[in-house]
Amino acid sequence: MLKQAEPGDTLILSFSGHGGQQSDTPPLDEKDGKDETLIFHDFDPRQPTQGRITDDELYGMFKEASAYQILFVADSCHSSGMVRSMKKPSGRFRNGGGFWNIKPEAPPSLPILPTQGDESNKPLSHVTLITAVNSDSLKVSETTINNKQHGALSWFFAKALSGQADGNRNGFLERSELDDFLQEKIRDKMNNLQEPKLRPRADMQPVIKLPYQLQPQRPNISKVAIVVENTSAPRGLNPVHFVNANQTFDLRFMGQGEQTDVFNNTGDKVTTLPSFALKP
């Protein structure tokens, strides 16, 4: 990415997958004696130094790229400790991708990456880190959206990039906007069982320039794609495009007896209508 970018550009990295831990390797910087790792598709437990990247390696690469803005989204177990170690784990245990004991004679990972201890260093000001949970001992569960399994952080981060998080409509996403949007959406979707973390603490620094300037627009109701379940199609939205729940839709109407709940495409309930008002 650095070969294609120029100083001042923003590099966006997103990882959705398994995280794990291994015994601390030089630089020895972890108070709990464990490095956090991201585990890739070619990880081999028989050679646990291959097919993964450690927090020290990430920190080393990020430090060498100080001329760039970096946004790193980690939607995985053990993500909270990827760049800064957690000093006060909550005590709730999870397996994640497992723990691997790295022997002193183990071959180095390839390619050999720069490493930098992260325990005694301040967070890097040019790096914005967004993790799926705010404590490294919490589980990261998948959730069902449109009948498919997704990571909540990955799903709503994509929605943020589409412009939904740009509350002031200035064409940029500031740390505070990302933090507010992701906290609200993920807490609501996951019933307050998952809370993302953004570091450095949310401020007004822009981290992403959107590729277009968003302007408030009135919806064109003639192009609304709707899903209707256990109720009638709403009047006044004709013509509408009927789709099923597996397709992309704008609104979902779900009948609940005398009431019909209306949801948007991110699962937020936008209103409740009396079911009789929807009858032809």
Short mmCIF file of C-alpha atoms in Angstrom, two decimals:
data_model
loop_
_atom_site.label_atom_id
_atom_site.label_comp_id
_atom_site.label_asym_id
_atom_site.label_seq_id
_atom_site.Cartn_x
_atom_site.Cartn_y
_atom_site.Cartn_z
CA MET A 1 0.00 0.00 0.00
CA LEU A 2 2.87 2.39 0.76
CA LYS A 3 4.21 1.89 -2.77
CA GLN A 4 0.89 3.08 -4.19
CA ALA A 5 0.27 5.89 -1.70
CA GLU A 6 1.84 9.29 -1.12
CA PRO A 7 2.70 10.89 2.23
CA GLY A 8 -0.44 12.37 3.75
CA ASP A 9 -2.73 9.73 2.24
CA THR A 10 -4.98 7.64 4.46
CA LEU A 11 -4.45 3.88 4.46
CA ILE A 12 -7.47 1.81 5.53
CA LEU A 13 -6.86 -1.74 6.74
CA SER A 14 -9.72 -3.99 7.79
CA PHE A 15 -9.40 -7.49 9.25
CA SER A 16 -12.35 -9.76 9.98
CA GLY A 17 -11.39 -13.19 11.22
CA HIS A 18 -9.74 -15.07 14.06
CA GLY A 19 -7.46 -13.59 16.68
CA GLY A 20 -5.20 -15.46 19.07
CA GLN A 21 -2.35 -15.17 21.50
CA GLN A 22 1.16 -16.53 21.74
CA SER A 23 3.93 -16.43 24.30
CA ASP A 24 5.70 -13.07 24.29
CA THR A 25 8.65 -12.93 21.89
CA PRO A 26 11.30 -10.18 21.61
CA PRO A 27 10.79 -7.35 22.21
CA LEU A 28 9.57 -8.66 25.56
CA ASP A 29 6.99 -6.02 26.42
CA GLU A 30 3.83 -7.77 27.60
CA LYS A 31 3.00 -7.74 31.33
CA ASP A 32 0.88 -10.86 30.93
CA GLY A 33 3.60 -12.59 28.88
CA LYS A 34 1.36 -12.88 25.79
CA ASP A 35 1.49 -11.24 22.37
CA GLU A 36 -1.79 -10.77 20.50
CA THR A 37 -2.00 -12.10 16.94
CA LEU A 38 -4.21 -11.96 13.88
CA ILE A 39 -4.51 -15.41 12.32
CA PHE A 40 -4.66 -15.79 8.53
CA HIS A 41 -5.96 -18.57 6.28
CA ASP A 42 -2.54 -20.25 5.97
CA PHE A 43 -1.87 -20.46 9.73
CA ASP A 44 -0.36 -23.83 10.66
CA PRO A 45 -0.47 -24.86 14.36
CA ARG A 46 2.61 -27.02 13.74
CA GLN A 47 4.52 -23.85 12.83
CA PRO A 48 2.76 -21.18 14.91
CA THR A 49 5.14 -18.41 13.83
CA GLN A 50 3.81 -18.65 10.26
CA GLY A 51 0.53 -17.36 8.85
CA ARG A 52 -0.09 -14.79 11.55
CA ILE A 53 0.98 -11.27 12.50
CA THR A 54 1.65 -10.02 16.03
CA ASP A 55 0.84 -6.74 17.74
CA ASP A 56 4.58 -5.95 17.86
CA GLU A 57 4.88 -6.40 14.09
CA LEU A 58 1.85 -4.20 13.44
CA TYR A 59 3.15 -1.53 15.79
CA GLY A 60 6.56 -1.65 14.08
CA MET A 61 5.07 -1.25 10.60
CA PHE A 62 2.75 1.53 11.73
CA LYS A 63 5.61 3.43 13.36
CA GLU A 64 7.64 3.29 10.13
CA ALA A 65 4.65 4.70 8.21
CA SER A 66 4.38 7.90 10.27
CA ALA A 67 4.06 10.02 7.10
CA TYR A 68 0.62 8.49 6.45
CA GLN A 69 -2.71 8.44 8.25
CA ILE A 70 -3.69 4.87 9.11
CA LEU A 71 -7.16 3.58 9.98
CA PHE A 72 -7.06 0.00 11.24
CA VAL A 73 -10.31 -1.91 11.87
CA ALA A 74 -9.88 -5.22 13.72
CA ASP A 75 -13.07 -7.31 13.87
CA SER A 76 -11.69 -10.33 15.72
CA CYS A 77 -11.11 -11.89 19.10
CA HIS A 78 -8.14 -10.41 21.01
CA SER A 79 -8.40 -7.34 18.81
CA SER A 80 -8.48 -4.93 21.75
CA GLY A 81 -4.87 -5.71 22.62
CA MET A 82 -3.48 -5.50 19.10
CA VAL A 83 -1.59 -2.22 19.51
CA ARG A 84 -1.83 -1.46 23.22
CA SER A 85 -1.83 -4.21 25.80
CA MET A 86 -4.78 -4.42 28.18
CA LYS A 87 -3.53 -3.94 31.74
CA LYS A 88 -6.77 -4.88 33.53
CA PRO A 89 -8.50 -7.82 31.82
CA SER A 90 -12.07 -8.38 32.97
CA GLY A 91 -11.45 -12.03 33.86
CA ARG A 92 -13.98 -13.46 31.44
CA PHE A 93 -12.20 -16.12 29.40
CA ARG A 94 -12.60 -16.89 25.74
CA ASN A 95 -10.76 -19.24 23.43
CA GLY A 96 -10.52 -17.05 20.32
CA GLY A 97 -7.94 -18.59 18.03
CA GLY A 98 -6.12 -20.30 20.89
CA PHE A 99 -2.80 -19.76 22.64
CA TRP A 100 0.46 -20.92 21.09
CA ASN A 101 3.72 -21.44 22.94
CA ILE A 102 6.58 -20.14 20.77
CA LYS A 103 9.82 -22.00 21.49
CA PRO A 104 13.13 -20.10 21.38
CA GLU A 105 14.36 -22.21 18.47
CA ALA A 106 11.22 -21.64 16.38
CA PRO A 107 11.93 -20.25 12.89
CA PRO A 108 11.09 -16.57 12.40
CA SER A 109 7.96 -15.56 10.57
CA LEU A 110 8.30 -14.77 6.89
CA PRO A 111 8.55 -12.14 5.66
CA ILE A 112 10.57 -10.66 8.52
CA LEU A 113 8.77 -7.51 9.65
CA PRO A 114 9.92 -4.63 11.84
CA THR A 115 8.91 -5.09 15.46
CA GLN A 116 8.34 -2.52 18.15
CA GLY A 117 7.26 -3.09 21.72
CA ASP A 118 3.95 -1.42 22.43
CA GLU A 119 3.71 -1.66 26.22
CA SER A 120 5.95 1.32 27.07
CA ASN A 121 5.14 3.48 24.06
CA LYS A 122 2.41 6.06 23.67
CA PRO A 123 -0.29 5.41 21.05
CA LEU A 124 0.74 6.57 17.59
CA SER A 125 -1.06 9.81 16.77
CA HIS A 126 -1.31 8.98 13.05
CA VAL A 127 -3.04 5.64 13.73
CA THR A 128 -6.76 5.34 14.44
CA LEU A 129 -7.55 1.90 15.85
CA ILE A 130 -11.11 0.55 15.89
CA THR A 131 -11.62 -2.81 17.61
CA ALA A 132 -14.69 -5.01 17.91
CA VAL A 133 -14.67 -4.95 21.71
CA ASN A 134 -13.33 -2.61 24.37
CA SER A 135 -11.66 -5.31 26.45
CA ASP A 136 -9.41 -8.09 25.20
CA SER A 137 -11.21 -10.72 27.29
CA LEU A 138 -14.63 -10.23 25.70
CA LYS A 139 -16.13 -12.45 23.03
CA VAL A 140 -16.75 -11.29 19.48
CA SER A 141 -19.89 -12.94 18.15
CA GLU A 142 -21.28 -12.92 14.64
CA THR A 143 -24.79 -11.65 14.08
CA THR A 144 -27.49 -12.29 11.48
CA ILE A 145 -28.22 -9.42 9.09
CA ASN A 146 -30.40 -10.05 6.02
CA ASN A 147 -30.29 -13.79 6.83
CA LYS A 148 -26.49 -13.91 6.61
CA GLN A 149 -23.79 -14.01 9.26
CA HIS A 150 -21.71 -10.86 9.68
CA GLY A 151 -19.37 -9.27 12.17
CA ALA A 152 -21.24 -6.28 13.57
CA LEU A 153 -18.19 -4.02 13.42
CA SER A 154 -17.44 -4.90 9.79
CA TRP A 155 -21.07 -4.40 8.74
CA PHE A 156 -21.54 -1.01 10.36
CA PHE A 157 -18.06 0.22 9.41
CA ALA A 158 -19.07 -0.39 5.78
CA LYS A 159 -22.24 1.61 6.44
CA ALA A 160 -20.11 4.39 7.91
CA LEU A 161 -17.99 4.50 4.74
CA SER A 162 -21.14 4.82 2.66
CA GLY A 163 -21.68 8.18 4.35
CA GLN A 164 -24.18 7.21 7.05
CA ALA A 165 -21.78 8.30 9.81
CA ASP A 166 -21.16 11.75 8.29
CA GLY A 167 -23.51 13.58 10.61
CA ASN A 168 -22.34 17.12 9.77
CA ARG A 169 -22.35 16.38 6.02
CA ASN A 170 -18.90 17.91 5.47
CA GLY A 171 -17.57 15.03 3.35
CA PHE A 172 -15.22 13.77 6.08
CA LEU A 173 -15.54 11.19 8.83
CA GLU A 174 -14.08 12.45 12.10
CA ARG A 175 -13.06 10.14 14.92
CA SER A 176 -15.97 11.41 17.01
CA GLU A 177 -18.47 10.67 14.22
CA LEU A 178 -17.12 7.15 13.73
CA ASP A 179 -17.13 6.50 17.46
CA ASP A 180 -20.69 7.76 17.99
CA PHE A 181 -22.07 5.91 14.94
CA LEU A 182 -20.40 2.58 15.67
CA GLN A 183 -21.16 2.67 19.40
CA GLU A 184 -24.86 3.34 18.80
CA LYS A 185 -25.37 0.85 15.96
CA ILE A 186 -23.37 -2.03 17.43
CA ARG A 187 -24.75 -1.69 20.95
CA ASP A 188 -28.29 -1.64 19.58
CA LYS A 189 -27.78 -4.56 17.19
CA MET A 190 -25.97 -6.69 19.78
CA ASN A 191 -28.32 -5.86 22.69
CA ASN A 192 -25.55 -4.04 24.57
CA LEU A 193 -23.43 -7.23 24.69
CA GLN A 194 -20.75 -5.81 22.38
CA GLU A 195 -19.13 -2.41 22.59
CA PRO A 196 -16.46 -1.34 20.08
CA LYS A 197 -13.43 0.74 21.01
CA LEU A 198 -11.83 3.62 19.10
CA ARG A 199 -8.35 4.91 19.99
CA PRO A 200 -7.07 7.57 20.32
CA ARG A 201 -10.10 8.81 22.20
CA ALA A 202 -12.70 10.24 19.88
CA ASP A 203 -11.92 13.79 18.77
CA MET A 204 -12.74 15.99 15.80
CA GLN A 205 -9.74 14.88 13.73
CA PRO A 206 -10.89 13.74 10.27
CA VAL A 207 -9.62 10.28 9.37
CA ILE A 208 -11.46 9.58 6.10
CA LYS A 209 -12.35 11.84 3.19
CA LEU A 210 -15.46 10.50 1.52
CA PRO A 211 -15.26 10.24 -2.28
CA TYR A 212 -18.28 12.49 -2.68
CA GLN A 213 -20.02 15.35 -0.93
CA LEU A 214 -23.19 14.18 0.73
CA GLN A 215 -26.23 16.42 0.54
CA PRO A 216 -29.51 15.94 2.37
CA GLN A 217 -31.98 14.51 -0.11
CA ARG A 218 -35.68 13.78 0.00
CA PRO A 219 -36.30 10.13 -0.71
CA ASN A 220 -37.82 9.17 -4.04
CA ILE A 221 -40.59 6.92 -2.80
CA SER A 222 -41.16 5.51 -6.27
CA LYS A 223 -37.88 3.61 -5.92
CA VAL A 224 -38.36 2.19 -2.44
CA ALA A 225 -37.58 -1.53 -2.19
CA ILE A 226 -39.67 -3.11 0.55
CA VAL A 227 -40.08 -6.41 2.36
CA VAL A 228 -43.57 -7.18 3.69
CA GLU A 229 -44.09 -9.91 6.30
CA ASN A 230 -47.41 -10.81 7.96
CA THR A 231 -49.07 -7.57 6.84
CA SER A 232 -50.30 -5.72 3.75
CA ALA A 233 -48.27 -3.45 1.50
CA PRO A 234 -48.44 0.17 2.65
CA ARG A 235 -50.68 2.54 0.74
CA GLY A 236 -49.18 5.63 -0.89
CA LEU A 237 -45.93 3.96 -1.90
CA ASN A 238 -47.03 2.94 -5.35
CA PRO A 239 -45.18 1.85 -7.35
CA VAL A 240 -42.84 0.09 -4.97
CA HIS A 241 -40.34 -2.66 -5.64
CA PHE A 242 -41.12 -5.81 -3.68
CA VAL A 243 -38.11 -7.92 -2.71
CA ASN A 244 -37.55 -10.80 -0.33
CA ALA A 245 -35.55 -10.66 2.87
CA ASN A 246 -32.44 -12.05 1.16
CA GLN A 247 -32.21 -9.07 -1.19
CA THR A 248 -31.22 -5.47 -0.62
CA PHE A 249 -34.15 -3.48 0.67
CA ASP A 250 -34.93 -0.01 2.02
CA LEU A 251 -37.77 -0.82 4.43
CA ARG A 252 -39.10 -3.95 6.10
CA PHE A 253 -42.74 -4.03 7.25
CA MET A 254 -43.33 -6.73 9.88
CA GLY A 255 -46.89 -7.32 11.10
CA GLN A 256 -47.30 -7.92 14.83
CA GLY A 257 -51.06 -8.38 15.21
CA GLU A 258 -52.67 -4.96 15.49
CA GLN A 259 -49.36 -3.19 14.90
CA THR A 260 -46.77 -3.20 12.13
CA ASP A 261 -43.14 -2.41 12.91
CA VAL A 262 -41.10 -0.69 10.19
CA PHE A 263 -37.33 -1.28 10.04
CA ASN A 264 -34.66 0.26 7.80
CA ASN A 265 -31.96 -1.73 6.00
CA THR A 266 -29.59 -1.68 9.01
CA GLY A 267 -32.19 -3.19 11.35
CA ASP A 268 -33.24 0.01 13.15
CA LYS A 269 -36.94 0.30 13.96
CA VAL A 270 -38.01 3.62 12.48
CA THR A 271 -41.72 3.62 13.38
CA THR A 272 -44.73 1.54 14.37
CA LEU A 273 -48.00 1.78 12.44
CA PRO A 274 -51.48 0.47 13.16
CA SER A 275 -51.98 -2.55 10.94
CA PHE A 276 -55.45 -1.44 9.85
CA ALA A 277 -53.91 1.64 8.20
CA LEU A 278 -52.02 -0.61 5.81
CA LYS A 279 -54.99 -2.64 4.61
CA PRO A 280 -56.01 -1.99 0.97
#
